[in-house]
mmCIF file of C-alpha atoms in Angstrom:
data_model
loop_
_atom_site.group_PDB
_atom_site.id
_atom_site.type_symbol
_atom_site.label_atom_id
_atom_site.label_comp_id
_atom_site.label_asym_id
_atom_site.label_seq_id
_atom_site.Cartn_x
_atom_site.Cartn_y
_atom_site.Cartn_z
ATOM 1 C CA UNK A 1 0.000 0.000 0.000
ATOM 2 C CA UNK A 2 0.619 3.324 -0.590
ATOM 3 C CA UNK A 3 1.567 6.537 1.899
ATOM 4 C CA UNK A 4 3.100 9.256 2.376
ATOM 5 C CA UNK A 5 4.004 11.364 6.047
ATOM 6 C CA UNK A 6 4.820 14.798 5.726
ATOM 7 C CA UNK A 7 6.804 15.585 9.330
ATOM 8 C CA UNK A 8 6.030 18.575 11.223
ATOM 9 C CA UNK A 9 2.106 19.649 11.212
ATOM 10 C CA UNK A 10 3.019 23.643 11.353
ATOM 11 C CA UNK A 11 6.528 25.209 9.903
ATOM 12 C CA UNK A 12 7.462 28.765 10.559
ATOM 13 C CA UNK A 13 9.967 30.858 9.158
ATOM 14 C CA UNK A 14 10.871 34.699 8.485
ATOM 15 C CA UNK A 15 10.412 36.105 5.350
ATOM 16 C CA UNK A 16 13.619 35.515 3.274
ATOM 17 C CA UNK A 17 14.341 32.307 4.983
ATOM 18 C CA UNK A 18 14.779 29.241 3.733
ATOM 19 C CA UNK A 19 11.743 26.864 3.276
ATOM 20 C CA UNK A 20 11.818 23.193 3.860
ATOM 21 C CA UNK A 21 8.683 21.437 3.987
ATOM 22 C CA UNK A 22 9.352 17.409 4.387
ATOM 23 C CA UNK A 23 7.745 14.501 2.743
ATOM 24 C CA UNK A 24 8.300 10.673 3.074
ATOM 25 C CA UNK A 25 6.693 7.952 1.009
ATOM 26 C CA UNK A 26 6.106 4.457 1.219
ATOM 27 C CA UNK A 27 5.531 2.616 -2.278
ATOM 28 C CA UNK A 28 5.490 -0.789 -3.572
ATOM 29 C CA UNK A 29 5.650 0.681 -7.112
ATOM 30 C CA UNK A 30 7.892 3.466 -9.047
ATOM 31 C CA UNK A 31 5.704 6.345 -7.069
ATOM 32 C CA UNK A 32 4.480 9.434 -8.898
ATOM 33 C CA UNK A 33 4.442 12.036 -6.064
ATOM 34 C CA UNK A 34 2.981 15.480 -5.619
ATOM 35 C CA UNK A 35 2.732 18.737 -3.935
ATOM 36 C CA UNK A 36 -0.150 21.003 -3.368
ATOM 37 C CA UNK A 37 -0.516 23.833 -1.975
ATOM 38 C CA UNK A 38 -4.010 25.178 -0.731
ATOM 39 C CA UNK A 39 -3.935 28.928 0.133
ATOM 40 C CA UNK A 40 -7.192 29.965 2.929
ATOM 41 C CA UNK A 41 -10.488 29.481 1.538
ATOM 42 C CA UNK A 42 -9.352 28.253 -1.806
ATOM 43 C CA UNK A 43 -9.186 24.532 -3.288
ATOM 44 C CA UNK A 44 -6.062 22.824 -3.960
ATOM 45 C CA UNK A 45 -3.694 23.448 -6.665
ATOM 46 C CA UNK A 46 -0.457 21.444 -7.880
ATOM 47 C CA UNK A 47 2.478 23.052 -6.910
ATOM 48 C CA UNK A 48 4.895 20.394 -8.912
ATOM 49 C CA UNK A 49 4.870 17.118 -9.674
ATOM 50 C CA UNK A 50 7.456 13.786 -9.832
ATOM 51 C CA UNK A 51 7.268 11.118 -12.464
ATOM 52 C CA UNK A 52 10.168 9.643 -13.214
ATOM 53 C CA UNK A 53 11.900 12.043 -15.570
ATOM 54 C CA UNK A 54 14.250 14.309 -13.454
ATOM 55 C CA UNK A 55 14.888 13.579 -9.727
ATOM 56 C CA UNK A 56 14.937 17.503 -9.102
ATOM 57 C CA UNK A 57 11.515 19.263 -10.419
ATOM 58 C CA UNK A 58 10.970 22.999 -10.275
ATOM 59 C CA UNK A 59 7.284 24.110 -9.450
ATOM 60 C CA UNK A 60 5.691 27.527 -9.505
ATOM 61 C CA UNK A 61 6.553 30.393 -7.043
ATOM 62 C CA UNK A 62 9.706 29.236 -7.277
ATOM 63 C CA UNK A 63 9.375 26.052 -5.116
ATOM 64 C CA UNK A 64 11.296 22.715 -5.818
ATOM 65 C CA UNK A 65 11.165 19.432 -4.335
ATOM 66 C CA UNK A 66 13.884 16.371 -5.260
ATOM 67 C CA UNK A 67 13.288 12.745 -5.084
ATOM 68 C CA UNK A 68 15.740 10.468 -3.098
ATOM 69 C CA UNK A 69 14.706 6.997 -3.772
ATOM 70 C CA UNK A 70 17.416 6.108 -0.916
ATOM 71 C CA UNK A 71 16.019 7.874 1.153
ATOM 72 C CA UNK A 72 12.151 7.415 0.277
ATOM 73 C CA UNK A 73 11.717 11.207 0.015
ATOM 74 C CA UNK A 74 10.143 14.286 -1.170
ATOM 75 C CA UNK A 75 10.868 17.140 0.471
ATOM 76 C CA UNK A 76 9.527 20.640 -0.645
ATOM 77 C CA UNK A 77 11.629 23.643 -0.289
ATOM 78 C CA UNK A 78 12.309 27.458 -1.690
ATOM 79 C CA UNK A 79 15.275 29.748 -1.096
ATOM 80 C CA UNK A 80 13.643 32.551 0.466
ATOM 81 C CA UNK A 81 10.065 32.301 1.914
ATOM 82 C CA UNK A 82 7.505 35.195 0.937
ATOM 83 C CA UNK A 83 4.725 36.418 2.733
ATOM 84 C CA UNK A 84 2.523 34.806 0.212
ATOM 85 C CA UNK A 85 3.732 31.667 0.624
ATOM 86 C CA UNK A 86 1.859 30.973 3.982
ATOM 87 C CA UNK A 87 -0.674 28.035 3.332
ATOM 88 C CA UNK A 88 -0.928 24.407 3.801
ATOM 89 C CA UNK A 89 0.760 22.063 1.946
ATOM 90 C CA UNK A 90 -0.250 18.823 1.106
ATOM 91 C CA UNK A 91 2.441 15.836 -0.364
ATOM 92 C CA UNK A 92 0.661 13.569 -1.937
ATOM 93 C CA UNK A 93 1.229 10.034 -4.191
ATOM 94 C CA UNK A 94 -0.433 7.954 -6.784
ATOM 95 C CA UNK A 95 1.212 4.391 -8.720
ATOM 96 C CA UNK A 96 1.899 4.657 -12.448
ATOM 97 C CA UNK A 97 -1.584 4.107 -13.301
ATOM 98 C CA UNK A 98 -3.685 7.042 -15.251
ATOM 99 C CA UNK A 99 -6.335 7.870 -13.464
ATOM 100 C CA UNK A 100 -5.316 6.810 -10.302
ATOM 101 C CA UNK A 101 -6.586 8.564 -6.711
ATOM 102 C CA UNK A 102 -3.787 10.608 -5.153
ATOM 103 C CA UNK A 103 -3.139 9.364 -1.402
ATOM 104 C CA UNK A 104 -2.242 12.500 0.402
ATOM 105 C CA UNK A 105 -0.384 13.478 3.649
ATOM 106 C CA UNK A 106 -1.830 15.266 6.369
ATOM 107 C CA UNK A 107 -0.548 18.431 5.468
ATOM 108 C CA UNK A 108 1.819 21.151 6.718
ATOM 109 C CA UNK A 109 0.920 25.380 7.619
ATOM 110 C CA UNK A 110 3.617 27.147 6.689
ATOM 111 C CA UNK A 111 3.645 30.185 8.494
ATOM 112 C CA UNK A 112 5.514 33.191 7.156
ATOM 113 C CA UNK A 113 7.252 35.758 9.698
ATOM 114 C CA UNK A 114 7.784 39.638 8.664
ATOM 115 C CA UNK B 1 -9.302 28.578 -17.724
ATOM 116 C CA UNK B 2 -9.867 25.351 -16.557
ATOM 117 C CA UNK B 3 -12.911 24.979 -13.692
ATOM 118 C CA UNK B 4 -14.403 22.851 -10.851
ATOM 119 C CA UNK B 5 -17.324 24.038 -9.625
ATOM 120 C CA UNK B 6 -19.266 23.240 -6.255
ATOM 121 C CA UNK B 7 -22.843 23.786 -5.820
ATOM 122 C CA UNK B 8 -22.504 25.910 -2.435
ATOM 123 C CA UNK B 9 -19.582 26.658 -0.774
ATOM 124 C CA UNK B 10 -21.178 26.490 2.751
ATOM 125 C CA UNK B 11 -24.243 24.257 4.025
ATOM 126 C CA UNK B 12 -25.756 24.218 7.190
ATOM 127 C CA UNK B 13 -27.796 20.872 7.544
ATOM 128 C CA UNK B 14 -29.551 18.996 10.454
ATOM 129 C CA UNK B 15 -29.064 15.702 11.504
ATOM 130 C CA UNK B 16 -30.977 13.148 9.839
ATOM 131 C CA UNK B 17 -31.214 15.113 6.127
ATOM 132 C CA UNK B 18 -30.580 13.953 2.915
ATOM 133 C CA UNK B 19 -27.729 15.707 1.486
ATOM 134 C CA UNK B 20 -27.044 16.771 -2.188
ATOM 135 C CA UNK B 21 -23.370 17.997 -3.012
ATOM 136 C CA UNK B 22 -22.997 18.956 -6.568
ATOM 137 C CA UNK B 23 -19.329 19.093 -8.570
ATOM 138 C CA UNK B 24 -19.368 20.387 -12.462
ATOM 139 C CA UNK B 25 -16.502 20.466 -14.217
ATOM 140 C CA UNK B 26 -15.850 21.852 -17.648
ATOM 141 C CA UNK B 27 -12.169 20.091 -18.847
ATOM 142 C CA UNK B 28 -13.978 16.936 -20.297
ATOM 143 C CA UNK B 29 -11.985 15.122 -17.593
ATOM 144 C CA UNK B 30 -13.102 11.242 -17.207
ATOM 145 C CA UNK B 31 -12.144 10.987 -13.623
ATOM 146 C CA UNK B 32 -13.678 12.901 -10.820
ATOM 147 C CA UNK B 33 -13.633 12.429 -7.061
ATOM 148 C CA UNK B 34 -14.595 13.612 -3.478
ATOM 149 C CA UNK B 35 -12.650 13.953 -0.751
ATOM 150 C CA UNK B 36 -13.299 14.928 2.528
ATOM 151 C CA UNK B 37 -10.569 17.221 4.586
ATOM 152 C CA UNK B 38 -10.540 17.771 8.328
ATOM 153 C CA UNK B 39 -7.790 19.243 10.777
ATOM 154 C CA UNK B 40 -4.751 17.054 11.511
ATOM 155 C CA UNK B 41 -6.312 14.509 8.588
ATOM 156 C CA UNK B 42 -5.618 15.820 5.635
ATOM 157 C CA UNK B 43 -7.735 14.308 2.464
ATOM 158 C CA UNK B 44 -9.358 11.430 2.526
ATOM 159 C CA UNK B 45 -10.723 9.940 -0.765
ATOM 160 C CA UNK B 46 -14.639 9.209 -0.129
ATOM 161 C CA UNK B 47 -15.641 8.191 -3.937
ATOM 162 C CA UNK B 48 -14.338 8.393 -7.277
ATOM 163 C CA UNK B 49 -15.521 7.682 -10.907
ATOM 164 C CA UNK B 50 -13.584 6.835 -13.663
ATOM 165 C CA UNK B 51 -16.199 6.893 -16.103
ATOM 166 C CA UNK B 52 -20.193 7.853 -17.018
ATOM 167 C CA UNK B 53 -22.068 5.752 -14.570
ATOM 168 C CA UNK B 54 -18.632 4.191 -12.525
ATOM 169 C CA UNK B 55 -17.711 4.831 -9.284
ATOM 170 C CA UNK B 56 -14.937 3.511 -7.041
ATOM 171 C CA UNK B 57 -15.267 3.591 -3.163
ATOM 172 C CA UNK B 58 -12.423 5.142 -1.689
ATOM 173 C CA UNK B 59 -10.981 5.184 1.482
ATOM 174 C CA UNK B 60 -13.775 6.448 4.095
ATOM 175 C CA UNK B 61 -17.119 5.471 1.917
ATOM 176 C CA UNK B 62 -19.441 4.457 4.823
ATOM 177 C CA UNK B 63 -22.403 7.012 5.064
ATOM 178 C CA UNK B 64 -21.904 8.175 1.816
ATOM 179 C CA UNK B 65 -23.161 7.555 -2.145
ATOM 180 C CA UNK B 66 -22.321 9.112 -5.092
ATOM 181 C CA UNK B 67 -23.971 9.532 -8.257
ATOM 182 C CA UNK B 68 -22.377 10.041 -12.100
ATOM 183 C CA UNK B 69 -25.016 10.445 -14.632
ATOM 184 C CA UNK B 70 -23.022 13.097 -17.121
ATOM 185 C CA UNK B 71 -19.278 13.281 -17.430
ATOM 186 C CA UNK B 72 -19.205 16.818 -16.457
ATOM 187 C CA UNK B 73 -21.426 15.976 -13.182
ATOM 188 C CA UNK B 74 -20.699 14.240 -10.367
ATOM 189 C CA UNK B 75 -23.005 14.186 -7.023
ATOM 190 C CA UNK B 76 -22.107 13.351 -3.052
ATOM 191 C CA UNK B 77 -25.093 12.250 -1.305
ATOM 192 C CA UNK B 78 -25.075 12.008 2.617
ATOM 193 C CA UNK B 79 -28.459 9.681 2.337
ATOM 194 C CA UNK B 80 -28.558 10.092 6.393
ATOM 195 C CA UNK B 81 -26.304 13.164 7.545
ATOM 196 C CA UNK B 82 -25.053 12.545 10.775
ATOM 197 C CA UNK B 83 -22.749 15.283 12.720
ATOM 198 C CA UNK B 84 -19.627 13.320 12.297
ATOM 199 C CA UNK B 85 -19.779 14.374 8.624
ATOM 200 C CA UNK B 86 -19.611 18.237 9.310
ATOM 201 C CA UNK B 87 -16.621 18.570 7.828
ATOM 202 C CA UNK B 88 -14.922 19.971 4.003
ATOM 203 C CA UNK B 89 -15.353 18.649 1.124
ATOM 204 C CA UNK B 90 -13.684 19.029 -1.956
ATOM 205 C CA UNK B 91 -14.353 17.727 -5.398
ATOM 206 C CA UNK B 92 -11.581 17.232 -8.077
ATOM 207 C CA UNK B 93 -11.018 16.080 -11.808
ATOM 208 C CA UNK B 94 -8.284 14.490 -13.637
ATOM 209 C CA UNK B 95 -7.947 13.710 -17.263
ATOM 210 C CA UNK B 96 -6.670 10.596 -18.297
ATOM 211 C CA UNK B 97 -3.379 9.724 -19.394
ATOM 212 C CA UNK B 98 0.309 9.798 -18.550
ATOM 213 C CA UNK B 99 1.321 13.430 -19.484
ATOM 214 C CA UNK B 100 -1.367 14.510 -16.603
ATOM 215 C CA UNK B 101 -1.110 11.871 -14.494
ATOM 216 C CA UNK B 102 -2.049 12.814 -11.143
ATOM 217 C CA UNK B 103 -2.325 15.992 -11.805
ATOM 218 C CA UNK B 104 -5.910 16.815 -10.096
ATOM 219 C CA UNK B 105 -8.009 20.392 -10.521
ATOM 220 C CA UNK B 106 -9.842 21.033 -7.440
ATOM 221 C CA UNK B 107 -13.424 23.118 -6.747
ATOM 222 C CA UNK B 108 -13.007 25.726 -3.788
ATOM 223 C CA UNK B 109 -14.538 22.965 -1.158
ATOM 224 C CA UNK B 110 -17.955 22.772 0.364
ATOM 225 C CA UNK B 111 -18.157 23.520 4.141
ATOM 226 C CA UNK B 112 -20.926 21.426 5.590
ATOM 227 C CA UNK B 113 -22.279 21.949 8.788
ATOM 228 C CA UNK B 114 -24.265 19.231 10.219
ATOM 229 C CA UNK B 115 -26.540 19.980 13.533
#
């Protein structure tokens, strides 16, 4: 079966700093894995996505995240947090079959410091 | 611009009720689901359907039905609501096929009070 843990419920950092949002997975199959991000009041959107191709994928508001098969992980990060950035985030992972239900973590807050 | 839509963003219901929660989308996507988030949970998968008239049961499908008549449509039905369901829900669609696998376009949520 399928899972992933995302360690640490709430993050917070100061604006500028470094984020690092962390994401473990368990899979029996070559995993497809996932970020969201869900800002207040809004539905989820993909932040960046892993499927085999490159182990380091680039997202959008300049987040990144690298798969380490070694190390089962996924771990989100960006070089210098913005005030916008302050949401939940949500690692999530589906096999290689289209169509597939995402299984999803239980999320992190980032919180975001002036 | 792609879109999920959800009937009503918040519901207040009472105990007992039948419940209607309505999901269009407009992509042509075959696979829609419904997922229920709570604090400290996360998303669970309720229901999903692959197809016109298919449905899956996910992972938490007790008290709950769903309903796919059109592709674009695709109904959560709480035949008994109980208060243990006030919680979000939030509908998605995927296309099918590997260049968008997993990728999943969610509606803004439902908040559903039960009393």
């Amino acid at each position: 079966a399928q899972s992933v843990t995302q360690l640490g419920s709430h993050v917070s950092v100061s604006e500028g700093a470094l984020v690092l949002l962390r994401c473990n997975y368990s899979s029996s199959v070559p995993p497809y894995l996932f970020w969201y991000v869900q800002y207040p009041n809004q539905g989820l959107q993909l932040l960046l996505k892993y499927t085999s191709a490159a182990t380091l994928v680039k997202g959008i508001n300049g987040f990144e995240a690298e798969f380490k098969k070694s190390e089962t992980s996924f771990h989100l990060t960006k070089p210098s947090a913005h005030m916008s950035d302050a949401a939940e985030y949500f690692c999530a992972v589906t096999s290689n079959q289209a169509g597939t239900a995402l299984i999803f973590g239980k999320g992190t807050t980032l919180s975001v410091s002036s | 611009d792609v879109k999920v839509t959800q009937s009503s963003r918040y519901l207040v219901k009472r105990t007992g009720e039948k419940v209607f929660l309505e999901c269009v989308q407009d992509m042509d996507h075959e696979n829609m689901f419904w997922y229920r988030q709570d604090p400290g949970l996360g998303l669970r998968l309720i229901y999903f359907s692959y197809d016109v008239k298919m449905k899956e049961k996910g992972d938490i499908p007790e008290g709950y039905s769903v309903s796919r008549e059109k592709k674009e449509r695709f109904s959560l039905i709480l035949e008994s609501a109980s208060t243990n369901q006030t919680s979000m829900y939030l509908c998605a669609s995927s296309p099918t096929g590997q260049g968008a696998l997993g990728e999943q376009f969610f509606g803004p949520g439902t908040r559903l009070t039960v009393l």
